[in-house]
């Protein structure tokens, strides 16, 4: 908990953020979530320029779909279970599960993957949206290899392809061009 809390505060500071939202269910899960909350606040004392705000997971999930509130949140720190809930909801808000990359960063190793996992149920069917995996690769370029310019190029390619109106079936919208996984990958590669 200390490590993940410190990472949240360091991320906030490095990215010009002044708030960290600590999400638990400490009112009910008093021992484990209560301890998590206490540790986050203790670490937060080392970052007087960053405010810690406490939220319960149930109200936070409601607040994230409230357009008047959702843009106010900056950095989240939460136990794994709640993190899984919030990242799926946030992915849906920002475009869909197929567009959200993720990183699991440990003290020695890091793993980068689509927030939804590998989607084996649609493997080989040219249906998957490769954007989440591509954005995860951009995170890896930046975090693991310090290749910021290359990561920027990958992210810009995603923005361009979406701005041009190409969509896979999971994020298809009116007036856009439907493409499969392979074609989306080709379009991204061309823009890079």
Short mmCIF file of C-alpha atoms in Angstrom, two decimals:
data_model
loop_
_atom_site.label_atom_id
_atom_site.label_comp_id
_atom_site.label_asym_id
_atom_site.label_seq_id
_atom_site.Cartn_x
_atom_site.Cartn_y
_atom_site.Cartn_z
CA UNK A 1 0.00 0.00 0.00
CA UNK A 2 2.85 2.39 0.77
CA UNK A 3 4.41 1.72 -2.63
CA UNK A 4 1.22 2.26 -4.62
CA UNK A 5 0.32 5.34 -2.55
CA UNK A 6 3.75 6.84 -3.12
CA UNK A 7 3.47 6.09 -6.83
CA UNK A 8 0.11 7.89 -6.96
CA UNK A 9 1.51 10.98 -5.26
CA UNK A 10 4.66 10.97 -7.39
CA UNK A 11 2.54 10.62 -10.53
CA UNK A 12 0.35 13.50 -9.41
CA UNK A 13 3.33 15.72 -8.69
CA UNK A 14 5.12 14.83 -11.94
CA UNK A 15 1.99 15.60 -13.96
CA UNK A 16 0.98 18.87 -12.29
CA UNK A 17 -1.97 17.40 -10.39
CA UNK A 18 -2.96 18.60 -6.92
CA UNK A 19 -5.46 15.90 -5.87
CA UNK A 20 -5.36 12.17 -5.24
CA UNK A 21 -8.67 10.36 -4.84
CA UNK A 22 -8.44 7.41 -2.42
CA UNK A 23 -11.26 4.97 -3.19
CA UNK A 24 -12.21 2.24 -0.69
CA UNK A 25 -15.18 0.84 1.16
CA UNK A 26 -13.57 1.58 4.53
CA UNK A 27 -16.93 2.24 6.17
CA UNK A 28 -17.80 -1.45 5.75
CA UNK A 29 -14.48 -3.25 5.16
CA UNK A 30 -12.93 -1.57 8.16
CA UNK A 31 -9.81 -3.65 8.74
CA UNK A 32 -8.28 -3.96 5.26
CA UNK A 33 -9.77 -0.95 3.48
CA UNK A 34 -9.43 1.11 6.66
CA UNK A 35 -5.74 0.23 6.82
CA UNK A 36 -5.32 1.07 3.13
CA UNK A 37 -6.92 4.47 3.73
CA UNK A 38 -4.73 5.15 6.77
CA UNK A 39 -1.54 4.30 4.88
CA UNK A 40 -2.50 6.50 1.92
CA UNK A 41 -3.07 9.44 4.28
CA UNK A 42 0.23 8.77 6.08
CA UNK A 43 2.14 8.79 2.78
CA UNK A 44 0.14 11.85 1.73
CA UNK A 45 1.66 13.79 4.64
CA UNK A 46 4.92 13.73 2.67
CA UNK A 47 3.18 15.61 -0.17
CA UNK A 48 1.65 18.74 1.40
CA UNK A 49 1.05 20.22 -2.07
CA UNK A 50 -1.36 17.39 -2.94
CA UNK A 51 -4.78 16.98 -1.32
CA UNK A 52 -6.15 13.51 -0.55
CA UNK A 53 -9.88 13.02 -0.95
CA UNK A 54 -11.63 9.90 0.37
CA UNK A 55 -14.39 8.21 -1.58
CA UNK A 56 -16.37 5.01 -1.23
CA UNK A 57 -16.35 2.80 -4.32
CA UNK A 58 -20.12 2.87 -4.74
CA UNK A 59 -20.41 6.66 -4.79
CA UNK A 60 -17.30 6.99 -6.96
CA UNK A 61 -18.80 4.74 -9.63
CA UNK A 62 -21.86 7.00 -9.63
CA UNK A 63 -19.74 10.15 -9.71
CA UNK A 64 -17.75 8.93 -12.70
CA UNK A 65 -20.84 8.90 -14.87
CA UNK A 66 -21.87 12.36 -13.65
CA UNK A 67 -20.55 14.66 -16.38
CA UNK A 68 -20.52 17.59 -13.97
CA UNK A 69 -18.06 15.77 -11.68
CA UNK A 70 -16.05 13.30 -13.76
CA UNK A 71 -13.56 15.83 -15.12
CA UNK A 72 -12.67 17.00 -11.62
CA UNK A 73 -10.93 13.76 -10.71
CA UNK A 74 -7.19 13.67 -11.33
CA UNK A 75 -5.39 10.65 -9.83
CA UNK A 76 -6.88 7.57 -8.20
CA UNK A 77 -5.32 5.24 -5.65
CA UNK A 78 -7.32 2.20 -4.66
CA UNK A 79 -7.05 -1.50 -3.83
CA UNK A 80 -6.96 -3.92 -6.78
CA UNK A 81 -10.63 -4.97 -6.73
CA UNK A 82 -11.88 -1.38 -6.82
CA UNK A 83 -9.22 -0.49 -9.36
CA UNK A 84 -10.58 -3.15 -11.68
CA UNK A 85 -14.09 -1.71 -11.35
CA UNK A 86 -13.05 1.91 -11.85
CA UNK A 87 -10.72 1.24 -14.80
CA UNK A 88 -13.46 -0.62 -16.65
CA UNK A 89 -15.93 2.19 -16.01
CA UNK A 90 -13.40 4.86 -16.98
CA UNK A 91 -12.55 2.91 -20.14
CA UNK A 92 -16.20 2.89 -21.10
CA UNK A 93 -16.50 6.63 -20.50
CA UNK A 94 -13.47 7.48 -22.62
CA UNK A 95 -14.45 5.38 -25.62
CA UNK A 96 -14.88 1.74 -24.69
CA UNK A 97 -12.97 -1.20 -23.31
CA UNK A 98 -11.19 -1.69 -26.62
CA UNK A 99 -9.54 1.72 -26.43
CA UNK A 100 -8.00 1.60 -22.94
CA UNK A 101 -4.44 0.55 -22.37
CA UNK A 102 -3.16 -0.33 -18.94
CA UNK A 103 0.02 -0.88 -16.99
CA UNK A 104 0.73 -3.06 -13.99
CA UNK A 105 3.86 -1.58 -12.46
CA UNK A 106 5.71 -3.42 -9.73
CA UNK A 107 8.89 -2.63 -7.85
CA UNK A 108 11.01 -4.64 -10.31
CA UNK A 109 8.83 -5.41 -13.30
CA UNK A 110 6.05 -3.87 -15.32
CA UNK A 111 3.44 -5.46 -17.58
CA UNK A 112 1.45 -3.59 -20.20
CA UNK A 113 -1.81 -4.89 -21.63
CA UNK A 114 -5.24 -3.91 -22.82
CA UNK A 115 -7.41 -3.10 -19.80
CA UNK A 116 -9.85 -5.80 -20.91
CA UNK A 117 -7.18 -8.52 -21.16
CA UNK A 118 -6.59 -10.72 -24.19
CA UNK A 119 -10.21 -11.36 -25.36
CA UNK A 120 -9.61 -15.04 -26.27
CA UNK A 121 -13.31 -15.49 -27.09
CA UNK A 122 -12.85 -13.48 -30.30
CA UNK A 123 -9.31 -14.55 -31.18
CA UNK A 124 -8.83 -15.17 -34.90
CA UNK A 125 -12.15 -13.56 -35.84
CA UNK A 126 -10.74 -10.15 -36.89
CA UNK A 127 -13.13 -8.49 -34.42
CA UNK A 128 -10.90 -7.23 -31.62
CA UNK A 129 -10.04 -3.61 -31.28
CA UNK A 130 -6.23 -3.36 -31.25
CA UNK A 131 -6.17 0.22 -29.93
CA UNK A 132 -5.96 -0.79 -26.25
CA UNK A 133 -2.97 -3.02 -26.93
CA UNK A 134 -1.32 -0.38 -29.11
CA UNK A 135 -1.76 2.27 -26.39
CA UNK A 136 -0.37 -0.18 -23.83
CA UNK A 137 2.69 -0.57 -26.06
CA UNK A 138 3.05 3.23 -26.10
CA UNK A 139 3.03 3.19 -22.28
CA UNK A 140 5.72 0.52 -22.36
CA UNK A 141 7.84 2.57 -24.75
CA UNK A 142 7.60 5.55 -22.43
CA UNK A 143 7.95 3.80 -19.06
CA UNK A 144 10.36 0.97 -19.79
CA UNK A 145 12.53 2.38 -22.55
CA UNK A 146 12.26 6.19 -22.12
CA UNK A 147 11.18 6.46 -25.76
CA UNK A 148 8.84 9.42 -25.34
CA UNK A 149 9.01 10.60 -28.94
CA UNK A 150 8.16 7.13 -30.23
CA UNK A 151 5.32 6.75 -27.71
CA UNK A 152 3.98 10.13 -28.79
CA UNK A 153 4.01 8.95 -32.43
CA UNK A 154 2.00 5.85 -31.54
CA UNK A 155 -0.56 7.88 -29.56
CA UNK A 156 -0.82 10.44 -32.36
CA UNK A 157 -1.46 7.63 -34.87
CA UNK A 158 -4.40 6.46 -32.74
CA UNK A 159 -5.79 10.02 -32.58
CA UNK A 160 -5.45 10.42 -36.36
CA UNK A 161 -7.15 7.14 -37.24
CA UNK A 162 -10.06 7.87 -34.91
CA UNK A 163 -10.33 11.46 -36.17
CA UNK A 164 -10.49 10.09 -39.72
CA UNK A 165 -13.60 8.17 -38.68
CA UNK A 166 -12.35 4.57 -38.61
CA UNK A 167 -13.90 2.33 -35.96
CA UNK A 168 -13.98 -1.31 -34.97
CA UNK A 169 -17.35 -2.85 -34.13
CA UNK A 170 -17.06 -2.29 -30.39
CA UNK A 171 -16.90 1.50 -30.79
CA UNK A 172 -18.77 1.93 -34.07
CA UNK A 173 -20.76 5.12 -34.38
CA UNK A 174 -22.92 6.68 -37.07
CA UNK A 175 -21.00 8.18 -39.99
CA UNK A 176 -17.85 6.19 -39.31
CA UNK A 177 -16.15 3.49 -41.37
CA UNK A 178 -16.27 0.00 -39.87
CA UNK A 179 -12.97 -1.91 -40.05
CA UNK A 180 -11.73 -5.15 -38.54
CA UNK A 181 -8.77 -5.67 -36.26
CA UNK A 182 -6.31 -6.26 -39.11
CA UNK A 183 -7.35 -3.17 -41.04
CA UNK A 184 -7.25 -1.02 -37.90
CA UNK A 185 -3.74 -2.29 -37.22
CA UNK A 186 -2.69 -1.47 -40.80
CA UNK A 187 -4.15 2.04 -40.53
CA UNK A 188 -2.31 2.66 -37.25
CA UNK A 189 0.96 1.37 -38.68
CA UNK A 190 0.61 3.62 -41.73
CA UNK A 191 0.04 6.71 -39.54
CA UNK A 192 3.05 5.96 -37.37
#
